[in-house]
Amino acid sequence: MSVISSGPDDPVIRILLMGRNTSGKSSSGNTILGEKMFKVHIQQKKNEAEYDFSEVCDGKTQIGEKQVHVIDCPDLLDPDLNKEKLEMIKEQLISRCSTGLSAVLLVVPLVRDVQNEEEIIDYIKCLFGPEVQKYVMILFTHEDELEELDETIDEHLKHKDHADLQQLVTECGGKFHCFNNKKESYDQIQKLLMKIERIMMRNSGKFVMKRMRRRSSMDAPEVICPHAFIIVIKVGRFTEEEKNTIKELKEVFGEQIEKYTMILFTHKDQLEKENKTIEEFLQDGDPNIQSLVQSCGNRFFCLNNNSASFPQFKDLISKIEMMVEENEGYFRNDIFEGTEKCIQEIQKLDHLGLAEEFLYEEEHLIKTHEYIRVIVTWLNEIGDDVNAIKELKRKGISNTEAVICAFRSTGKLAKQDMCGVQ
Ligand SMILES: Nc1nc2c(ncn2[C@@H]2O[C@H](COP(=O)(O)OP(=O)(O)OP(=O)(O)O)[C@@H](O)[C@H]2O)c(=O)[nH]1
Ligand SMILES: [Mg+2]
């Protein structure tokens, strides 16, 4: 069941709205639905505490021949969300999206700085699988403020100060749309639906989570033990979930995990803007980060994802190699060694798609560690940046971005997939 129904004949358009806090998700949902179905934040109103904004909500409407379903999801990376709440949201989300998605709209307010949008894209990919990327489109809100600046969207994106917005659009294959949620305009909805139908046509139908598909037991992957666990943390943003990462990893894999773990700080460029080194950032920063770094044997690395320069990866790989050398090889424990057997056991049960889910997550975990293993080998063999990149391309990894993604996702996968193993 890879495709539910193809584009133009499909009577249902199902749209998932994601994005950071107060980006305009609920307002955009209401604009599409043509009525106030979702609760919108009222500016300057402080006593909204009684209303719970951290719920997945949905609404339907008929637009022409199409039944349009809208799913409004709260910011999954909101540091104020506790673990139980986050789990509940993820469950609600997966259940409501299980019948297929026509598009995932990443809601981004124009005329504001980009914040954690890239992480949200990564999170969506972790949750639904990498294929969902083809269905992600940026929905810019606050178009009215652009009008006040007397700028067109193209002019705004091309401006040198908005390279981060342009980068987001590029990451979503150039797909974007603008909404002014303060204006009733059928035209902006109609154009959005046309763009969504184009996405469905290009991908021959809706996106269906792989974990929902049935797979044969022949597909069982081989389990590869990892060289390294990399916890990815954005400089200046330290969530409750991240604070407990090492503790959770230890609970699953035992104390020795510390020796195999390294912190990868991203957004080095942000530090450069503040004229700070990573060491200074750590010294003056949150004591929880300091103790996390300490618990990883003071192994850390700082990466600028905006500069796809290969030397920084080479440095990162050297650090990983040093760690591997010190540890004399892979991380091995009963969990990894027993995983393959466990997969087979679960497959035997073949219970309500549980096996699919498990396999699906395992596949990701393996792919990520494969990247690291393979890159280390190539760098050893080739020792030449240009050739290494060519080799990556030859092996089907389109560019270094693929490698960045692999590294970036490792921390999250380490957390999420290990819980899958548990
Ligand atoms: N001027 C203007 N304001 C907007 C637009 N879209 C949303 N807003 C305002 O932005 C604020 C946040 O909007 P919401 O729709 O509640 O944002 P949200 O993403 O659902 O917020 P959470 O559910 O808390 O994550 C509200 O005050 C909206 O009125 C827009 O296109 N133009
Ligand atoms: Mg909302």
CSV table of C-alpha atoms and ligand atoms in Angstrom, one decimal:
chain,number,residue,atom,x,y,z
A,1,MET,CA,0.0,0.0,0.0
A,2,SER,CA,2.6,2.6,-1.1
A,3,VAL,CA,0.1,4.9,-2.7
A,4,ILE,CA,-3.4,5.5,-1.5
A,5,SER,CA,-4.8,7.2,-4.6
A,6,SER,CA,-3.3,9.4,-7.3
A,7,GLY,CA,-3.5,13.2,-7.4
A,8,PRO,CA,-6.4,14.6,-9.3
A,9,ASP,CA,-8.9,11.8,-8.7
A,10,ASP,CA,-8.3,11.7,-5.0
A,11,PRO,CA,-11.3,13.4,-3.3
A,12,VAL,CA,-9.5,13.9,0.0
A,13,ILE,CA,-6.7,16.4,0.6
A,14,ARG,CA,-5.1,15.9,4.0
A,15,ILE,CA,-2.7,18.6,5.2
A,16,LEU,CA,-0.5,18.5,8.2
A,17,LEU,CA,0.6,21.8,9.7
A,18,MET,CA,3.8,21.8,11.6
A,19,GLY,CA,6.1,24.6,12.8
A,20,ARG,CA,7.5,26.3,15.8
A,21,ASN,CA,5.4,28.0,18.5
A,22,THR,CA,3.1,30.8,17.4
A,23,SER,CA,4.3,30.6,13.8
A,24,GLY,CA,0.7,30.8,12.6
A,25,LYS,CA,-0.2,27.1,12.3
A,26,SER,CA,-3.7,27.4,13.8
A,27,SER,CA,-4.4,30.7,12.0
A,28,SER,CA,-3.4,29.0,8.7
A,29,GLY,CA,-5.6,26.0,9.4
A,30,ASN,CA,-8.5,28.3,10.0
A,31,THR,CA,-7.8,30.2,6.8
A,32,ILE,CA,-7.9,26.9,4.8
A,33,LEU,CA,-11.0,25.7,6.6
A,34,GLY,CA,-12.7,29.0,6.2
A,35,GLU,CA,-13.8,29.2,9.9
A,36,LYS,CA,-12.2,29.4,13.3
A,37,MET,CA,-11.9,25.8,14.2
A,38,PHE,CA,-8.5,26.0,15.9
A,39,LYS,CA,-7.7,28.2,18.9
A,40,VAL,CA,-5.4,31.1,17.9
A,41,HIS,CA,-3.0,32.8,20.3
A,42,ILE,CA,-4.2,36.3,21.1
A,43,GLN,CA,-1.3,38.7,21.2
A,44,GLN,CA,-0.6,40.4,24.6
A,45,LYS,CA,-3.1,38.1,26.2
A,46,LYS,CA,-1.2,36.6,29.1
A,47,ASN,CA,-4.0,34.6,30.8
A,48,GLU,CA,-4.2,31.9,28.1
A,49,ALA,CA,-2.7,29.4,30.5
A,50,GLU,CA,-6.1,27.8,31.0
A,51,TYR,CA,-6.2,26.7,27.4
A,52,ASP,CA,-4.0,23.8,26.3
A,53,PHE,CA,-2.3,24.5,23.0
A,54,SER,CA,-0.3,21.3,23.1
A,55,GLU,CA,-2.9,19.0,21.5
A,56,VAL,CA,-3.2,17.8,17.9
A,57,CYS,CA,-6.4,19.2,16.5
A,58,ASP,CA,-8.1,18.5,13.2
A,59,GLY,CA,-10.9,19.9,11.0
A,60,LYS,CA,-12.6,19.3,7.7
A,61,THR,CA,-14.2,21.3,5.0
A,62,GLN,CA,-15.5,20.9,1.4
A,63,ILE,CA,-13.7,23.0,-1.2
A,64,GLY,CA,-15.2,22.4,-4.6
A,65,GLU,CA,-15.0,18.7,-5.2
A,66,LYS,CA,-12.4,18.1,-2.6
A,67,GLN,CA,-12.8,17.2,1.0
A,68,VAL,CA,-10.0,19.1,2.8
A,69,HIS,CA,-8.7,17.7,6.1
A,70,VAL,CA,-6.4,19.9,8.2
A,71,ILE,CA,-4.3,18.5,11.1
A,72,ASP,CA,-2.8,21.2,13.4
A,73,CYS,CA,0.2,19.9,15.3
A,74,PRO,CA,1.8,21.9,18.2
A,75,ASP,CA,5.6,22.6,18.2
A,76,LEU,CA,7.1,19.2,18.8
A,77,LEU,CA,10.4,20.7,19.9
A,78,ASP,CA,8.9,23.0,22.4
A,79,PRO,CA,11.2,22.8,25.5
A,80,ASP,CA,8.2,23.2,27.8
A,81,LEU,CA,6.7,19.9,26.6
A,82,ASN,CA,7.2,17.1,29.0
A,83,LYS,CA,8.0,13.6,27.9
A,84,GLU,CA,4.5,12.2,28.5
A,85,LYS,CA,2.9,15.0,26.6
A,86,LEU,CA,5.3,14.7,23.7
A,87,GLU,CA,4.6,10.9,23.5
A,88,MET,CA,0.9,11.6,23.5
A,89,ILE,CA,1.2,14.2,20.7
A,90,LYS,CA,3.3,11.8,18.6
A,91,GLU,CA,0.7,9.0,19.0
A,92,GLN,CA,-2.1,11.4,18.1
A,93,LEU,CA,-0.2,12.5,15.1
A,94,ILE,CA,0.6,9.1,13.8
A,95,SER,CA,-2.9,7.9,14.2
A,96,ARG,CA,-4.4,10.9,12.4
A,97,CYS,CA,-1.9,10.8,9.6
A,98,SER,CA,-2.1,7.1,9.1
A,99,THR,CA,-4.5,7.3,6.2
A,100,GLY,CA,-2.0,9.3,4.2
A,101,LEU,CA,-0.9,12.9,3.8
A,102,SER,CA,-1.1,15.1,0.7
A,103,ALA,CA,1.3,17.6,2.1
A,104,VAL,CA,3.2,18.7,5.3
A,105,LEU,CA,3.2,22.4,5.6
A,106,LEU,CA,6.1,23.8,7.6
A,107,VAL,CA,4.6,27.1,8.8
A,108,VAL,CA,7.3,29.8,9.0
A,109,PRO,CA,6.5,33.4,9.9
A,110,LEU,CA,8.0,35.8,7.4
A,111,VAL,CA,9.9,38.8,8.6
A,112,ARG,CA,11.1,36.8,11.6
A,113,ASP,CA,14.4,35.1,12.1
A,114,VAL,CA,14.6,31.4,11.3
A,115,GLN,CA,14.8,29.4,14.5
A,116,ASN,CA,14.4,25.6,14.9
A,117,GLU,CA,12.7,25.0,11.5
A,118,GLU,CA,15.5,22.7,10.2
A,119,GLU,CA,15.3,20.7,13.3
A,120,ILE,CA,11.5,20.4,12.9
A,121,ILE,CA,12.1,19.0,9.3
A,122,ASP,CA,14.6,16.5,10.8
A,123,TYR,CA,12.1,15.6,13.4
A,124,ILE,CA,9.3,15.0,10.8
A,125,LYS,CA,11.7,12.8,8.9
A,126,CYS,CA,12.6,10.8,12.0
A,127,LEU,CA,8.9,10.4,12.8
A,128,PHE,CA,7.5,9.6,9.3
A,129,GLY,CA,10.6,8.4,7.4
A,130,PRO,CA,12.8,10.3,5.0
A,131,GLU,CA,10.4,10.0,2.0
A,132,VAL,CA,8.1,12.5,3.7
A,133,GLN,CA,10.6,15.2,2.6
A,134,LYS,CA,9.1,15.2,-0.8
A,135,TYR,CA,5.8,16.3,0.7
A,136,VAL,CA,7.2,19.1,2.8
A,137,MET,CA,6.4,22.6,1.6
A,138,ILE,CA,7.0,25.9,3.4
A,139,LEU,CA,3.9,27.9,4.2
A,140,PHE,CA,5.0,31.5,5.0
A,141,THR,CA,2.6,33.4,7.2
A,142,HIS,CA,2.4,37.2,7.9
A,143,GLU,CA,2.4,38.0,4.2
A,144,ASP,CA,0.7,41.3,5.2
A,145,GLU,CA,3.9,42.4,6.9
A,146,LEU,CA,5.8,41.9,3.6
A,147,GLU,CA,3.3,44.2,2.0
A,148,GLU,CA,4.0,46.8,4.6
A,149,LEU,CA,7.7,46.5,3.7
A,150,ASP,CA,6.8,46.9,0.1
A,151,GLU,CA,8.6,43.8,-0.9
A,152,THR,CA,7.7,40.8,-3.0
A,153,ILE,CA,8.4,37.4,-1.6
A,154,ASP,CA,11.1,36.8,-4.2
A,155,GLU,CA,12.8,40.1,-3.3
A,156,HIS,CA,12.6,39.1,0.4
A,157,LEU,CA,14.1,35.7,-0.1
A,158,LYS,CA,16.9,37.0,-2.3
A,159,HIS,CA,18.0,39.6,0.2
A,160,LYS,CA,21.4,38.7,1.7
A,161,ASP,CA,20.0,38.9,5.2
A,162,HIS,CA,17.5,36.2,4.5
A,163,ALA,CA,19.8,33.4,3.3
A,164,ASP,CA,18.4,31.2,6.1
A,165,LEU,CA,14.9,31.5,4.7
A,166,GLN,CA,16.1,30.8,1.2
A,167,GLN,CA,18.0,27.8,2.5
A,168,LEU,CA,14.9,26.4,4.1
A,169,VAL,CA,13.0,26.8,0.8
A,170,THR,CA,15.8,25.0,-1.1
A,171,GLU,CA,15.8,22.2,1.4
A,172,CYS,CA,12.1,21.7,0.6
A,173,GLY,CA,12.8,21.5,-3.1
A,174,GLY,CA,11.8,25.1,-3.7
A,175,LYS,CA,8.2,24.5,-2.6
A,176,PHE,CA,6.6,27.4,-0.8
A,177,HIS,CA,3.4,29.4,-0.5
A,178,CYS,CA,2.5,32.6,1.3
A,179,PHE,CA,-0.5,33.3,3.5
A,180,ASN,CA,-1.9,36.4,4.9
A,181,ASN,CA,-4.1,35.1,7.7
A,182,LYS,CA,-5.5,38.5,8.4
A,183,LYS,CA,-7.2,38.6,5.0
A,184,GLU,CA,-10.1,36.5,3.7
A,185,SER,CA,-9.0,35.5,0.3
A,186,TYR,CA,-10.2,32.5,-1.6
A,187,ASP,CA,-7.4,32.9,-4.1
A,188,GLN,CA,-4.6,32.1,-1.6
A,189,ILE,CA,-6.4,28.9,-0.6
A,190,GLN,CA,-7.0,27.9,-4.2
A,191,LYS,CA,-3.4,28.4,-5.2
A,192,LEU,CA,-2.2,26.4,-2.1
A,193,LEU,CA,-4.4,23.5,-3.1
A,194,MET,CA,-3.1,23.6,-6.6
A,195,LYS,CA,0.5,23.4,-5.3
A,196,ILE,CA,-0.5,20.5,-3.1
A,197,GLU,CA,-2.1,18.7,-6.0
A,198,ARG,CA,1.1,19.2,-7.9
A,199,ILE,CA,3.1,17.6,-5.1
A,200,MET,CA,0.7,14.6,-5.1
A,201,MET,CA,0.9,14.3,-8.9
A,202,ARG,CA,4.7,14.4,-8.8
A,203,ASN,CA,4.8,11.7,-6.2
A,204,SER,CA,1.9,9.6,-7.6
A,205,GLY,CA,-0.3,10.0,-4.6
A,206,LYS,CA,-0.3,10.7,-0.9
A,207,PHE,CA,2.5,10.0,1.4
A,208,VAL,CA,1.9,6.9,3.5
A,209,MET,CA,4.2,6.1,6.4
A,210,LYS,CA,6.4,3.1,5.7
A,211,ARG,CA,5.8,1.8,9.1
A,212,MET,CA,2.1,1.3,8.2
A,213,ARG,CA,3.0,-0.9,5.2
A,214,ARG,CA,3.3,-4.6,5.4
A,215,ARG,CA,6.7,-6.0,4.7
A,216,SER,CA,7.9,-9.5,4.2
A,217,SER,CA,10.2,-11.1,6.7
A,218,MET,CA,12.7,-11.4,3.9
A,219,ASP,CA,13.4,-7.7,4.3
A,220,ALA,CA,15.0,-8.1,7.8
A,221,PRO,CA,18.1,-6.0,8.0
A,222,GLU,CA,21.4,-7.0,9.2
A,223,VAL,CA,22.3,-5.3,12.5
A,224,ILE,CA,25.6,-3.4,12.6
A,225,CYS,CA,27.1,-2.3,15.9
A,226,PRO,CA,27.9,1.4,16.0
A,227,HIS,CA,31.3,3.1,16.4
A,228,ALA,CA,29.9,6.1,18.0
A,229,PHE,CA,26.9,7.7,19.5
A,230,ILE,CA,26.6,11.3,18.7
A,231,ILE,CA,24.3,13.6,20.6
A,232,VAL,CA,23.4,16.6,18.5
A,233,ILE,CA,22.7,19.8,20.3
A,234,LYS,CA,22.0,23.2,18.8
A,235,VAL,CA,24.1,25.9,20.4
A,236,GLY,CA,21.9,28.0,22.7
A,237,ARG,CA,19.0,25.5,22.9
A,238,PHE,CA,19.1,22.8,25.4
A,239,THR,CA,15.8,20.9,25.9
A,240,GLU,CA,14.6,18.8,28.8
A,241,GLU,CA,14.8,15.7,26.5
A,242,GLU,CA,18.5,16.4,25.7
A,243,LYS,CA,19.4,16.9,29.4
A,244,ASN,CA,18.4,13.3,30.1
A,245,THR,CA,20.0,11.8,26.9
A,246,ILE,CA,23.0,10.2,28.6
A,247,LYS,CA,20.9,9.0,31.5
A,248,GLU,CA,18.5,7.3,29.1
A,249,LEU,CA,21.3,5.8,26.9
A,250,LYS,CA,22.9,4.4,30.1
A,251,GLU,CA,19.6,2.9,31.2
A,252,VAL,CA,19.3,1.1,27.9
A,253,PHE,CA,23.0,0.3,27.1
A,254,GLY,CA,24.7,0.4,30.5
A,255,GLU,CA,27.5,2.6,31.9
A,256,GLN,CA,30.0,1.8,29.1
A,257,ILE,CA,28.0,3.9,26.6
A,258,GLU,CA,29.8,7.0,28.0
A,259,LYS,CA,33.1,5.9,26.3
A,260,TYR,CA,31.4,5.8,22.9
A,261,THR,CA,29.5,9.1,23.1
A,262,MET,CA,30.4,12.5,21.8
A,263,ILE,CA,28.4,15.8,21.7
A,264,LEU,CA,28.0,17.5,18.4
A,265,PHE,CA,27.1,21.2,18.7
A,266,THR,CA,25.6,22.6,15.6
A,267,HIS,CA,25.1,26.3,14.6
A,268,LYS,CA,28.7,27.3,15.2
A,269,ASP,CA,28.0,30.3,13.0
A,270,GLN,CA,25.8,31.6,15.8
A,271,LEU,CA,28.7,31.6,18.2
A,272,GLU,CA,30.9,33.2,15.6
A,273,LYS,CA,28.4,36.1,15.4
A,274,GLU,CA,28.7,36.5,19.1
A,275,ASN,CA,32.5,36.3,18.9
A,276,LYS,CA,32.7,33.3,21.2
A,277,THR,CA,34.5,30.1,21.0
A,278,ILE,CA,32.7,26.9,21.9
A,279,GLU,CA,35.0,26.6,25.0
A,280,GLU,CA,33.8,30.0,26.2
A,281,PHE,CA,30.2,29.1,25.4
A,282,LEU,CA,30.6,26.0,27.6
A,283,GLN,CA,32.4,27.8,30.4
A,284,ASP,CA,29.8,30.6,30.7
A,285,GLY,CA,26.8,28.4,29.8
A,286,ASP,CA,24.2,26.1,31.3
A,287,PRO,CA,25.8,23.8,34.0
A,288,ASN,CA,23.6,21.0,32.7
A,289,ILE,CA,25.5,21.2,29.3
A,290,GLN,CA,28.8,21.2,31.1
A,291,SER,CA,27.9,18.1,33.0
A,292,LEU,CA,26.6,16.4,29.9
A,293,VAL,CA,29.9,17.1,28.1
A,294,GLN,CA,31.8,15.9,31.2
A,295,SER,CA,29.9,12.7,31.3
A,296,CYS,CA,31.0,12.1,27.6
A,297,GLY,CA,34.6,12.3,28.6
A,298,ASN,CA,34.8,15.9,27.5
A,299,ARG,CA,34.4,14.8,23.9
A,300,PHE,CA,32.7,17.4,21.8
A,301,PHE,CA,32.8,19.0,18.4
A,302,CYS,CA,31.3,22.1,16.9
A,303,LEU,CA,29.9,22.2,13.4
A,304,ASN,CA,28.6,24.9,11.1
A,305,ASN,CA,26.0,23.3,9.0
A,306,ASN,CA,25.7,26.4,6.8
A,307,SER,CA,29.2,25.9,5.5
A,308,ALA,CA,29.2,22.5,3.8
A,309,SER,CA,33.0,22.5,4.0
A,310,PHE,CA,34.5,19.1,4.0
A,311,PRO,CA,37.5,19.7,6.3
A,312,GLN,CA,35.2,20.1,9.3
A,313,PHE,CA,33.8,16.6,8.6
A,314,LYS,CA,37.3,15.3,8.3
A,315,ASP,CA,38.1,16.8,11.7
A,316,LEU,CA,34.9,15.2,13.1
A,317,ILE,CA,35.8,11.9,11.7
A,318,SER,CA,39.3,12.1,13.2
A,319,LYS,CA,37.8,12.7,16.6
A,320,ILE,CA,35.5,9.7,16.1
A,321,GLU,CA,38.4,7.6,15.0
A,322,MET,CA,40.4,8.6,18.1
A,323,MET,CA,37.5,7.5,20.2
A,324,VAL,CA,37.2,4.3,18.3
A,325,GLU,CA,40.9,3.7,18.7
A,326,GLU,CA,40.7,4.3,22.4
A,327,ASN,CA,37.8,2.0,22.7
A,328,GLU,CA,39.5,-0.6,20.4
A,329,GLY,CA,36.5,-1.0,18.2
A,330,TYR,CA,32.7,-1.1,18.1
A,331,PHE,CA,30.3,-0.6,20.8
A,332,ARG,CA,29.0,-4.1,21.6
A,333,ASN,CA,26.5,-5.3,24.1
A,334,ASP,CA,23.7,-7.7,24.4
A,335,ILE,CA,21.2,-5.3,23.0
A,336,PHE,CA,22.9,-5.0,19.6
A,337,GLU,CA,24.0,-8.6,19.5
A,338,GLY,CA,20.5,-9.8,20.4
A,339,THR,CA,18.7,-7.3,18.1
A,340,GLU,CA,18.5,-9.5,15.0
A,341,LYS,CA,17.1,-12.4,17.0
A,342,CYS,CA,14.6,-10.0,18.6
A,343,ILE,CA,13.5,-8.7,15.2
A,344,GLN,CA,12.8,-12.3,14.1
A,345,GLU,CA,10.8,-12.9,17.2
A,346,ILE,CA,8.7,-9.8,16.8
A,347,GLN,CA,8.2,-10.7,13.1
A,348,LYS,CA,6.8,-14.0,14.2
A,349,LEU,CA,4.2,-12.2,16.2
A,350,ASP,CA,3.6,-9.9,13.2
A,351,HIS,CA,1.3,-8.0,15.5
A,352,LEU,CA,-0.6,-4.9,14.4
A,353,GLY,CA,2.3,-3.6,12.4
A,354,LEU,CA,4.6,-3.7,15.4
A,355,ALA,CA,7.2,-5.6,13.4
A,356,GLU,CA,7.1,-3.1,10.6
A,357,GLU,CA,7.7,-0.3,13.0
A,358,PHE,CA,10.6,-2.0,14.6
A,359,LEU,CA,12.2,-2.9,11.4
A,360,TYR,CA,11.6,0.5,10.0
A,361,GLU,CA,13.4,2.2,12.9
A,362,GLU,CA,16.2,-0.3,12.8
A,363,GLU,CA,16.8,0.4,9.2
A,364,HIS,CA,17.4,4.0,9.9
A,365,LEU,CA,19.7,3.3,12.7
A,366,ILE,CA,21.7,1.0,10.6
A,367,LYS,CA,21.9,3.5,7.7
A,368,THR,CA,23.2,6.2,9.9
A,369,HIS,CA,25.9,4.0,11.4
A,370,GLU,CA,26.7,2.7,7.9
A,371,TYR,CA,27.4,6.3,6.8
A,372,ILE,CA,29.9,6.8,9.6
A,373,ARG,CA,31.6,3.5,9.1
A,374,VAL,CA,31.8,3.9,5.3
A,375,ILE,CA,33.1,7.5,5.5
A,376,VAL,CA,35.8,6.5,7.9
A,377,THR,CA,36.9,3.8,5.5
A,378,TRP,CA,36.8,6.1,2.5
A,379,LEU,CA,38.8,8.7,4.2
A,380,ASN,CA,41.4,6.1,5.2
A,381,GLU,CA,41.5,4.7,1.7
A,382,ILE,CA,41.4,7.8,-0.3
A,383,GLY,CA,42.6,10.5,2.0
A,384,ASP,CA,41.7,13.1,-0.6
A,385,ASP,CA,38.6,15.4,-0.1
A,386,VAL,CA,37.6,15.7,-3.7
A,387,ASN,CA,37.8,12.1,-4.4
A,388,ALA,CA,36.0,11.3,-1.3
A,389,ILE,CA,33.1,13.5,-2.3
A,390,LYS,CA,33.1,11.9,-5.8
A,391,GLU,CA,33.1,8.5,-4.2
A,392,LEU,CA,30.1,9.5,-2.0
A,393,LYS,CA,28.2,10.5,-5.1
A,394,ARG,CA,29.1,7.3,-6.9
A,395,LYS,CA,27.8,5.3,-4.0
A,396,GLY,CA,24.5,7.2,-4.3
A,397,ILE,CA,24.8,9.8,-1.6
A,398,SER,CA,24.1,12.8,-3.6
A,399,ASN,CA,26.2,15.4,-1.7
A,400,THR,CA,27.8,16.1,1.6
A,401,GLU,CA,24.4,17.3,2.8
A,402,ALA,CA,23.5,13.6,3.0
A,403,VAL,CA,26.4,13.1,5.3
A,404,ILE,CA,25.5,16.2,7.4
A,405,CYS,CA,22.0,14.8,7.7
A,406,ALA,CA,23.3,11.5,8.8
A,407,PHE,CA,25.4,13.1,11.5
A,408,ARG,CA,22.7,15.4,12.5
A,409,SER,CA,20.1,12.7,12.9
A,410,THR,CA,22.4,10.3,14.7
A,411,GLY,CA,21.8,11.8,18.1
A,412,LYS,CA,18.1,11.7,17.8
A,413,LEU,CA,18.1,8.3,16.3
A,414,ALA,CA,20.3,7.1,19.0
A,415,LYS,CA,17.7,8.2,21.5
A,416,GLN,CA,14.6,7.2,19.6
A,417,ASP,CA,15.7,4.0,18.0
A,418,MET,CA,17.3,2.7,21.1
A,419,CYS,CA,14.0,3.1,22.9
A,420,GLY,CA,12.6,1.0,20.0
A,421,VAL,CA,15.2,-1.7,20.8
A,422,GLN,CA,14.2,-1.5,24.5
B,1,LIG,N1,-0.3,39.8,10.9
B,1,LIG,C1,-0.5,38.5,10.9
B,1,LIG,N2,-0.6,37.8,12.0
B,1,LIG,C2,-0.7,36.5,12.0
B,1,LIG,C3,-0.7,35.8,10.7
B,1,LIG,N3,-0.8,34.5,11.0
B,1,LIG,C4,-0.9,34.3,12.4
B,1,LIG,N4,-0.8,35.6,12.9
B,1,LIG,C5,-0.8,35.9,14.4
B,1,LIG,O1,0.2,35.1,15.0
B,1,LIG,C6,-0.1,34.7,16.3
B,1,LIG,C7,0.1,33.2,16.5
B,1,LIG,O2,-0.8,32.5,15.6
B,1,LIG,P1,-1.3,31.0,15.9
B,1,LIG,O3,-2.1,30.7,14.7
B,1,LIG,O4,-2.0,30.9,17.2
B,1,LIG,O5,0.1,30.3,15.9
B,1,LIG,P2,0.3,28.8,16.2
B,1,LIG,O6,1.5,28.4,15.4
B,1,LIG,O7,-0.9,28.0,16.0
B,1,LIG,O8,0.8,28.8,17.7
B,1,LIG,P3,0.9,27.5,18.7
B,1,LIG,O9,-0.3,26.7,18.6
B,1,LIG,O10,1.1,28.1,20.1
B,1,LIG,O11,2.2,26.8,18.4
B,1,LIG,C8,-1.6,35.1,16.5
B,1,LIG,O12,-1.6,36.3,17.2
B,1,LIG,C9,-2.1,35.4,15.1
B,1,LIG,O13,-3.1,36.3,15.0
B,1,LIG,C10,-0.6,36.5,9.5
B,1,LIG,O14,-0.6,36.0,8.4
B,1,LIG,N5,-0.5,37.9,9.7
B,2,MG,MG,-1.9,26.7,17.4
